[in-house]
Short mmCIF file of N, CA and C in Angstrom, two decimals:
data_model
loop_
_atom_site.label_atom_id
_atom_site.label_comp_id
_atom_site.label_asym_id
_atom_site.label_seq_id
_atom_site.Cartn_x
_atom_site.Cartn_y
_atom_site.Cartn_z
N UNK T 1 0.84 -1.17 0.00
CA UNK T 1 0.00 0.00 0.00
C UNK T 1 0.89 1.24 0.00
N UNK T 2 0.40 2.05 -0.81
CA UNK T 2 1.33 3.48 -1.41
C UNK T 2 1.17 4.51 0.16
N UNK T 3 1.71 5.16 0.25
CA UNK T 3 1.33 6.46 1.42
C UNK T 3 2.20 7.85 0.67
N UNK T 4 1.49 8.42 0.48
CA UNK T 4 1.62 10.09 0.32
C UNK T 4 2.07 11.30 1.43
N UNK T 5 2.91 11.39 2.32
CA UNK T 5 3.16 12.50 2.98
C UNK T 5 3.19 13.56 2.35
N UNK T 6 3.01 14.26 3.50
CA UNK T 6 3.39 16.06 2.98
C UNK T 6 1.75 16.56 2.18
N UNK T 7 0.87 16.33 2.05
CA UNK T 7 0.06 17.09 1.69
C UNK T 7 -0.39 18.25 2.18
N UNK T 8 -0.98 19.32 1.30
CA UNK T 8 -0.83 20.75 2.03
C UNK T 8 -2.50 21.02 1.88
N UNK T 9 -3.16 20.85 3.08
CA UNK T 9 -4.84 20.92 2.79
C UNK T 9 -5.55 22.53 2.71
N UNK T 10 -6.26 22.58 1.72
CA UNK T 10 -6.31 24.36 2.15
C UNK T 10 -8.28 23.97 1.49
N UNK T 11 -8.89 25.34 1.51
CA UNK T 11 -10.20 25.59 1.86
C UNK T 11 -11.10 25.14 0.11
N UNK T 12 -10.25 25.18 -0.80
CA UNK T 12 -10.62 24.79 -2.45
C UNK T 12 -9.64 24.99 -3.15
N UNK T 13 -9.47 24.83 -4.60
CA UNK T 13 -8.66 24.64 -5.57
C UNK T 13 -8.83 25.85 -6.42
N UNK T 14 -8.55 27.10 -6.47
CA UNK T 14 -8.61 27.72 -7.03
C UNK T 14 -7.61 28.55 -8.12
N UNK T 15 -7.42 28.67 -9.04
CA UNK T 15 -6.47 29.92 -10.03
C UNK T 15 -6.26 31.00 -9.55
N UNK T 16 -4.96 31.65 -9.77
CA UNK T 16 -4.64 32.94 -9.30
C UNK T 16 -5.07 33.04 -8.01
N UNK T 17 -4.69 32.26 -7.04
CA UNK T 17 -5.02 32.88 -5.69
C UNK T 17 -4.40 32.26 -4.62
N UNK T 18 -3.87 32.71 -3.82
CA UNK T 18 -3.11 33.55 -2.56
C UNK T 18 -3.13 32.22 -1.26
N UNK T 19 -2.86 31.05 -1.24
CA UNK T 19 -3.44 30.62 0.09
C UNK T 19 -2.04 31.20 0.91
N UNK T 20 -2.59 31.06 2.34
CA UNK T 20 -2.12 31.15 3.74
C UNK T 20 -2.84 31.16 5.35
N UNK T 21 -2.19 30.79 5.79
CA UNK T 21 -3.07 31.35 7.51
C UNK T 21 -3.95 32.54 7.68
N UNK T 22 -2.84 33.64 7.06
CA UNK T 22 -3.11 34.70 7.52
C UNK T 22 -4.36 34.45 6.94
N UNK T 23 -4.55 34.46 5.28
CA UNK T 23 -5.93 34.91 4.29
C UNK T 23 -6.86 34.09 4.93
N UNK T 24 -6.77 32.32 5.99
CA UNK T 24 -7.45 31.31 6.40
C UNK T 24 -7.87 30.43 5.63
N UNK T 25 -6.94 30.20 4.28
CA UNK T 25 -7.56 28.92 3.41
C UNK T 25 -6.32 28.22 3.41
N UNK T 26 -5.59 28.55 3.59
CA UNK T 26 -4.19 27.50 4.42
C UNK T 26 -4.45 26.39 5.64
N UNK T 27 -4.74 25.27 5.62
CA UNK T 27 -5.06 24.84 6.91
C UNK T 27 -4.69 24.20 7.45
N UNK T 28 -2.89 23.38 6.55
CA UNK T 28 -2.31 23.10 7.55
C UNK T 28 -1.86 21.81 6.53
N UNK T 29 -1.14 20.82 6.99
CA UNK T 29 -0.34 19.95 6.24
C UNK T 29 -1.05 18.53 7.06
N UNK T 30 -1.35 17.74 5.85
CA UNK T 30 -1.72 16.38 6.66
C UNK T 30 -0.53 15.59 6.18
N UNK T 31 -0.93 14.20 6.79
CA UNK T 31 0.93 13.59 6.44
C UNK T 31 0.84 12.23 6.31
N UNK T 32 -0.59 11.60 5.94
CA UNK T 32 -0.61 10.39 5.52
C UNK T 32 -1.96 9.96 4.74
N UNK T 33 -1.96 10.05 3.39
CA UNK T 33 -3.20 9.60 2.45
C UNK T 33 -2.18 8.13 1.99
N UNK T 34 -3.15 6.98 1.63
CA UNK T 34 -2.70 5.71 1.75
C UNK T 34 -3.77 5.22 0.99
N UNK T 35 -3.16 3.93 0.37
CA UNK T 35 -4.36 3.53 -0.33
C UNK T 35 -3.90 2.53 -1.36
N UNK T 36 -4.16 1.57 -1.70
CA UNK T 36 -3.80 0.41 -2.86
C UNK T 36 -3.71 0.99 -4.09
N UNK T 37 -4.75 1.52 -4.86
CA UNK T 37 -4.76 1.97 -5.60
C UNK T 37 -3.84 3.33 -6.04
N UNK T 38 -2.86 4.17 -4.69
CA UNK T 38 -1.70 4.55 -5.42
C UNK T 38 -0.40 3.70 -5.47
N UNK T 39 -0.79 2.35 -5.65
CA UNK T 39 0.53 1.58 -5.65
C UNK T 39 0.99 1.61 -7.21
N UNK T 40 0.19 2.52 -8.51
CA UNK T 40 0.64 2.61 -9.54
C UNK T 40 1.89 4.27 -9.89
N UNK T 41 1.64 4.97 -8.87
CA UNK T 41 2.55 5.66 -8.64
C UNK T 41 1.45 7.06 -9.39
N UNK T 42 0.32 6.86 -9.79
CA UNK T 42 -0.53 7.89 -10.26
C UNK T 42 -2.22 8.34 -9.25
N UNK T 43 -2.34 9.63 -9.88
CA UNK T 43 -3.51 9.82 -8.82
C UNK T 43 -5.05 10.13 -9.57
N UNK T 44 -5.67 9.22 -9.74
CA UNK T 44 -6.70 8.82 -10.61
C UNK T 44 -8.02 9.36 -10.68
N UNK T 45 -8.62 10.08 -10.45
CA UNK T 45 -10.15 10.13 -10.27
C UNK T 45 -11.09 8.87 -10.21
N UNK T 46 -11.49 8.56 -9.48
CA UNK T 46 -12.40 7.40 -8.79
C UNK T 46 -11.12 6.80 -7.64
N UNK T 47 -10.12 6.80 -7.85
CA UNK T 47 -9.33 5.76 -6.51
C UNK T 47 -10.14 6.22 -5.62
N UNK T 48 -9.83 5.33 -4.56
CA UNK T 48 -10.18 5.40 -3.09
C UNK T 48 -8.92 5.52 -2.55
N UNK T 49 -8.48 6.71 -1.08
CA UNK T 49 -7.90 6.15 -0.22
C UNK T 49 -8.12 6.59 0.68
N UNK T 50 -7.35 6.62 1.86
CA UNK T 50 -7.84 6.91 3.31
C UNK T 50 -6.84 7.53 3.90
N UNK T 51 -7.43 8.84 4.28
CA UNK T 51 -7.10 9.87 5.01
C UNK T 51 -7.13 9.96 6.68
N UNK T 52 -6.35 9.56 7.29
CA UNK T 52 -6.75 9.62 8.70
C UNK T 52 -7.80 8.68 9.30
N UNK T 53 -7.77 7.21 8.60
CA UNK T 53 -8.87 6.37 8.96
C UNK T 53 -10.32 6.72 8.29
N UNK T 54 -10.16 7.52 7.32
CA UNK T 54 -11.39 7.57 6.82
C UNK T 54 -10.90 7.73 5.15
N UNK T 55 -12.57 6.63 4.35
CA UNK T 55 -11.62 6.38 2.57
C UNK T 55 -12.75 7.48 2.03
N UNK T 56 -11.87 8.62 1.15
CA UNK T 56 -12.26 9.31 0.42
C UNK T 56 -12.05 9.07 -1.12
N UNK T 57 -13.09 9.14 -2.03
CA UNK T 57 -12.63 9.35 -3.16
C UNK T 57 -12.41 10.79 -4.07
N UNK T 58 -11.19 10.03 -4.66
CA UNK T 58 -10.25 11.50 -5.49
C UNK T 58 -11.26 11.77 -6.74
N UNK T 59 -12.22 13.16 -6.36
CA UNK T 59 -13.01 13.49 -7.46
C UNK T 59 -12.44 13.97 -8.79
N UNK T 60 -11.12 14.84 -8.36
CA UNK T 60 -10.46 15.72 -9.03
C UNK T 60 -9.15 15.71 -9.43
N UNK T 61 -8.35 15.29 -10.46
CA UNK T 61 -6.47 15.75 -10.25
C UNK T 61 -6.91 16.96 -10.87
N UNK T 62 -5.79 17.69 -10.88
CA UNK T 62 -5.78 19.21 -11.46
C UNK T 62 -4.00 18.99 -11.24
N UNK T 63 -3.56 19.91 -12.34
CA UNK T 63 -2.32 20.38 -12.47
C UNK T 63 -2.05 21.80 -12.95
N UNK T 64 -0.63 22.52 -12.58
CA UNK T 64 -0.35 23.69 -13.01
C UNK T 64 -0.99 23.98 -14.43
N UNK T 65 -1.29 24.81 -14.59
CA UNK T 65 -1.19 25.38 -16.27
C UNK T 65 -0.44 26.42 -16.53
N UNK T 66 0.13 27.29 -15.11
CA UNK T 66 0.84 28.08 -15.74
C UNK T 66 2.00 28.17 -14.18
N UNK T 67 3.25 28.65 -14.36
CA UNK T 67 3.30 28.84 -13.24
C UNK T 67 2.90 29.33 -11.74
N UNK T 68 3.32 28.77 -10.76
CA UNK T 68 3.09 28.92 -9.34
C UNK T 68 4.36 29.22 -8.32
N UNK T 69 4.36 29.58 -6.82
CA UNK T 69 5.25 29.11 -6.14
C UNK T 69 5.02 28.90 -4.56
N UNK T 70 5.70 28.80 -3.75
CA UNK T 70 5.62 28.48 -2.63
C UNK T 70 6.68 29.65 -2.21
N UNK T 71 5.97 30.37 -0.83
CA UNK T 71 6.63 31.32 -0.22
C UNK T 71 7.48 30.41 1.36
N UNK T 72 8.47 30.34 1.58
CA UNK T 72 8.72 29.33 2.74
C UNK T 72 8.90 30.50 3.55
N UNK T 73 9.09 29.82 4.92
CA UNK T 73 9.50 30.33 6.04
C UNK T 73 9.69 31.53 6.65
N UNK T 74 10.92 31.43 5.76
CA UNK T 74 12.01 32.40 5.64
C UNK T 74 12.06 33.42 4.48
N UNK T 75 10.71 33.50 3.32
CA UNK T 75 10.44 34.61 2.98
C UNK T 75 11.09 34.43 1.47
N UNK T 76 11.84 32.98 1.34
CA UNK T 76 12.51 32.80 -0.14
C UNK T 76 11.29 32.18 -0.89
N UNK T 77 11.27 32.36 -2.43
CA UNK T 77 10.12 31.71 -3.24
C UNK T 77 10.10 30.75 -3.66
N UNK T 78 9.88 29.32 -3.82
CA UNK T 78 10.17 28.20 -4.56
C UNK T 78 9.14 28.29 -5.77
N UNK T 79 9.69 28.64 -6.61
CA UNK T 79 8.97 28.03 -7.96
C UNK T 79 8.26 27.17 -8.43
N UNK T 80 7.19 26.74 -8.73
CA UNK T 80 6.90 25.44 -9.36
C UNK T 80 5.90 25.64 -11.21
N UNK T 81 6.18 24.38 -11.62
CA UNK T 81 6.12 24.68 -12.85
C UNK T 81 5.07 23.67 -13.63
N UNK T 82 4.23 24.09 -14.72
CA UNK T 82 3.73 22.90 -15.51
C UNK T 82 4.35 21.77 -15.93
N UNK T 83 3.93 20.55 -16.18
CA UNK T 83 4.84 19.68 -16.39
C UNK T 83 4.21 18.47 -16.83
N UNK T 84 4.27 17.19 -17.30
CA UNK T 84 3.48 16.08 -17.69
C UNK T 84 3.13 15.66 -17.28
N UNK T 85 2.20 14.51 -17.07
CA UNK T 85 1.28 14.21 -16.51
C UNK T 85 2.33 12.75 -15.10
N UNK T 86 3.25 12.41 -15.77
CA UNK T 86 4.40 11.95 -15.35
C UNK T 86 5.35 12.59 -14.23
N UNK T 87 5.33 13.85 -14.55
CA UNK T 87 6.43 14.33 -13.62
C UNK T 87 6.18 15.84 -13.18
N UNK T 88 5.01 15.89 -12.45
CA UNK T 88 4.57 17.19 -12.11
C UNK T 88 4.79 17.68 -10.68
N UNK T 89 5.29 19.19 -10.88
CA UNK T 89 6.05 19.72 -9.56
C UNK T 89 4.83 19.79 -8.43
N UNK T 90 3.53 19.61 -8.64
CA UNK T 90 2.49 19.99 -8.21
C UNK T 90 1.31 19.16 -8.44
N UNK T 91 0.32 18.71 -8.01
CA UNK T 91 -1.20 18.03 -7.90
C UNK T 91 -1.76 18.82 -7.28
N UNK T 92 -2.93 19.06 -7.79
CA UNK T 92 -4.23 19.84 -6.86
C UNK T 92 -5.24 18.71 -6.65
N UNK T 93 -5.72 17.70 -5.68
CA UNK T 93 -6.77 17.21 -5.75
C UNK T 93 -7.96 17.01 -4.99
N UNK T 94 -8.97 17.41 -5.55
CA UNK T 94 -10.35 17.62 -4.46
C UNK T 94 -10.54 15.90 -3.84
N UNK T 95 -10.88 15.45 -2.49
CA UNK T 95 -11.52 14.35 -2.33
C UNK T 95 -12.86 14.21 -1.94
N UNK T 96 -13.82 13.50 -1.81
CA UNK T 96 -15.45 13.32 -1.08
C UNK T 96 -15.15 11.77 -0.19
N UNK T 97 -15.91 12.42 0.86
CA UNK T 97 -15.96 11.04 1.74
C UNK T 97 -16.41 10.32 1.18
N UNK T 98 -16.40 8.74 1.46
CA UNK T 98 -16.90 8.06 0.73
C UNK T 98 -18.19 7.64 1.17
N UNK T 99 -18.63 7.54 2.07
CA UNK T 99 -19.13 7.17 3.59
C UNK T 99 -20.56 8.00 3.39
N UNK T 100 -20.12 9.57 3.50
CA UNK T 100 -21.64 10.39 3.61
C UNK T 100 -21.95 11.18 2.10
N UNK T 101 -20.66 11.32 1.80
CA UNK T 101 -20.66 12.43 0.57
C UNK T 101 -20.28 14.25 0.61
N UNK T 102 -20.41 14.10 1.80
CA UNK T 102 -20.69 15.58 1.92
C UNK T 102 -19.05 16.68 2.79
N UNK T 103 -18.23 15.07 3.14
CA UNK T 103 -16.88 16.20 3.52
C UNK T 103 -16.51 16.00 2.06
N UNK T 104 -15.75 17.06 1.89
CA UNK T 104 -14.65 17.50 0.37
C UNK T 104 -14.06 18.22 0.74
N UNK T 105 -12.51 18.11 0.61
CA UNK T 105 -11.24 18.13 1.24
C UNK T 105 -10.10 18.68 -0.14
N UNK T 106 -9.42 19.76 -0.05
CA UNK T 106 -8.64 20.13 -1.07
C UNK T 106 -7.45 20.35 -0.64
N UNK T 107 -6.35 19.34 -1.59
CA UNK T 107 -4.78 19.07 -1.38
C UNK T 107 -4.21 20.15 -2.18
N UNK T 108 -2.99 20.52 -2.09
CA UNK T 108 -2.26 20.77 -2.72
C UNK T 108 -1.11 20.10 -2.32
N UNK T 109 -0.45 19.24 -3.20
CA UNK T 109 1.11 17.97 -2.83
C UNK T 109 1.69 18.27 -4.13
N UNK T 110 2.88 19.00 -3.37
CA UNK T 110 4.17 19.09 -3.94
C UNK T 110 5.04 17.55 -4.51
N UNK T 111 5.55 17.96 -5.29
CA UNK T 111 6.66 16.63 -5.77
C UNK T 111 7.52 16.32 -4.39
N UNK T 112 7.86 15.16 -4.52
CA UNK T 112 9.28 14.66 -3.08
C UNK T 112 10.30 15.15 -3.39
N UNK T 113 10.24 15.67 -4.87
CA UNK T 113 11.85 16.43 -4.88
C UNK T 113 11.71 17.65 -4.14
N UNK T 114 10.67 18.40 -3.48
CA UNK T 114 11.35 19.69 -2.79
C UNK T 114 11.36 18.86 -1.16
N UNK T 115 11.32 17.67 -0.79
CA UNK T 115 11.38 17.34 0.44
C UNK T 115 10.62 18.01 1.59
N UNK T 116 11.14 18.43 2.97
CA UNK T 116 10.15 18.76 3.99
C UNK T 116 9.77 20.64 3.81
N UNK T 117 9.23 21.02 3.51
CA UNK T 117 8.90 22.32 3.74
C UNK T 117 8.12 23.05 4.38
N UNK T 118 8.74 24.62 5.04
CA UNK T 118 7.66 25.15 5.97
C UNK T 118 7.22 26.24 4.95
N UNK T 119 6.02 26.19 4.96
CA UNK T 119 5.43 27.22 3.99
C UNK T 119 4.55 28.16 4.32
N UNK T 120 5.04 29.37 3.90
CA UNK T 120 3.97 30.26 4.30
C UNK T 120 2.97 30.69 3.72
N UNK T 121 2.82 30.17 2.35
CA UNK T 121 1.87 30.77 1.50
C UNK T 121 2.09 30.34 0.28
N UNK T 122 1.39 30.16 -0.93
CA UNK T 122 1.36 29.39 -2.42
C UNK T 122 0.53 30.43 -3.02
N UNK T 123 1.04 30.65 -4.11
CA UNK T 123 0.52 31.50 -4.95
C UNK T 123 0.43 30.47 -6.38
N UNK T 124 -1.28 30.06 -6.82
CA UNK T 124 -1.25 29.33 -7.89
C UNK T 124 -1.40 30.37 -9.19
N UNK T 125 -1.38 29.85 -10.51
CA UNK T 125 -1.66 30.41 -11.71
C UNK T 125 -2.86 29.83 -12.68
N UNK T 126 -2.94 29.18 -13.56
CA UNK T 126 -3.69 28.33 -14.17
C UNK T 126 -3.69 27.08 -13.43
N UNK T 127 -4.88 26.49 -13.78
CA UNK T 127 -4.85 25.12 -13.19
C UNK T 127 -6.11 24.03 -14.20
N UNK T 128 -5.08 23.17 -14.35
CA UNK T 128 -6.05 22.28 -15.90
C UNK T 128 -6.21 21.02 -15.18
N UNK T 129 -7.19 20.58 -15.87
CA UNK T 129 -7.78 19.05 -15.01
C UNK T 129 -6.36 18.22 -15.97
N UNK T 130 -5.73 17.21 -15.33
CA UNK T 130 -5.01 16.06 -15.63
C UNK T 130 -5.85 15.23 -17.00
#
């Protein structure tokens, strides 16, 4: 069974816009989505997996369409960029419980190549369904 750390949960998936604490659609980093179905190394619309003991399904992938970045910590910008469907610096994906229907939950997960990050804020650009 696959596990995903580092996901960055914020309030929806939106273009051109600003998350953080401060604005309150920043809400914080979860650190374990799991699930059989990412044992293909892709993130599908219909999989199931489970978030904190509970299985949601992935309604949505979304990817960059245009550039984005990540503001860390310390006030430096990390870049991120469009890219194939293979090797993208970025996923946006909405989930629904599976259970009632009615929680829906929005990721933003960085690639493992930028490793652990403290972030203060993401600024997206375009964003195209996968």
């Amino acid at each position: 069974m696959a596990t995903i750390y580092d996901l960055i949960e914020v309030t929806d998936i939106s273009e051109y816009t600003t998350y953080s604490t401060a604005n309150g659609n920043l809400l914080g980093i979860v650190d374990d989505m799991s699930g059989t179905s990412l044992n293909d190394g892709e993130f599908d619309e219909g999989d199931n997996v489970v978030i904190g003991g509970v299985t949601y399904n992935i309604d949505i992938v979304e990817k960059p369409g245009s550039s984005g970045n990540f503001t860390m910590g310390d006030n430096t910008q990390v870049d991120f960029n469009t890219g194939n469907e293979s090797n993208l610096d970025v996923t946006f994906l909405t989930v629904t419980n599976t259970s009632d229907g009615s929680d829906v939950r929005y990721f933003i997960i960085p690639n493992d190549s930028y490793g652990d990050m403290n972030i203060q804020s993401i600024e997206t650009g375009d964003i195209f369904n996968v």
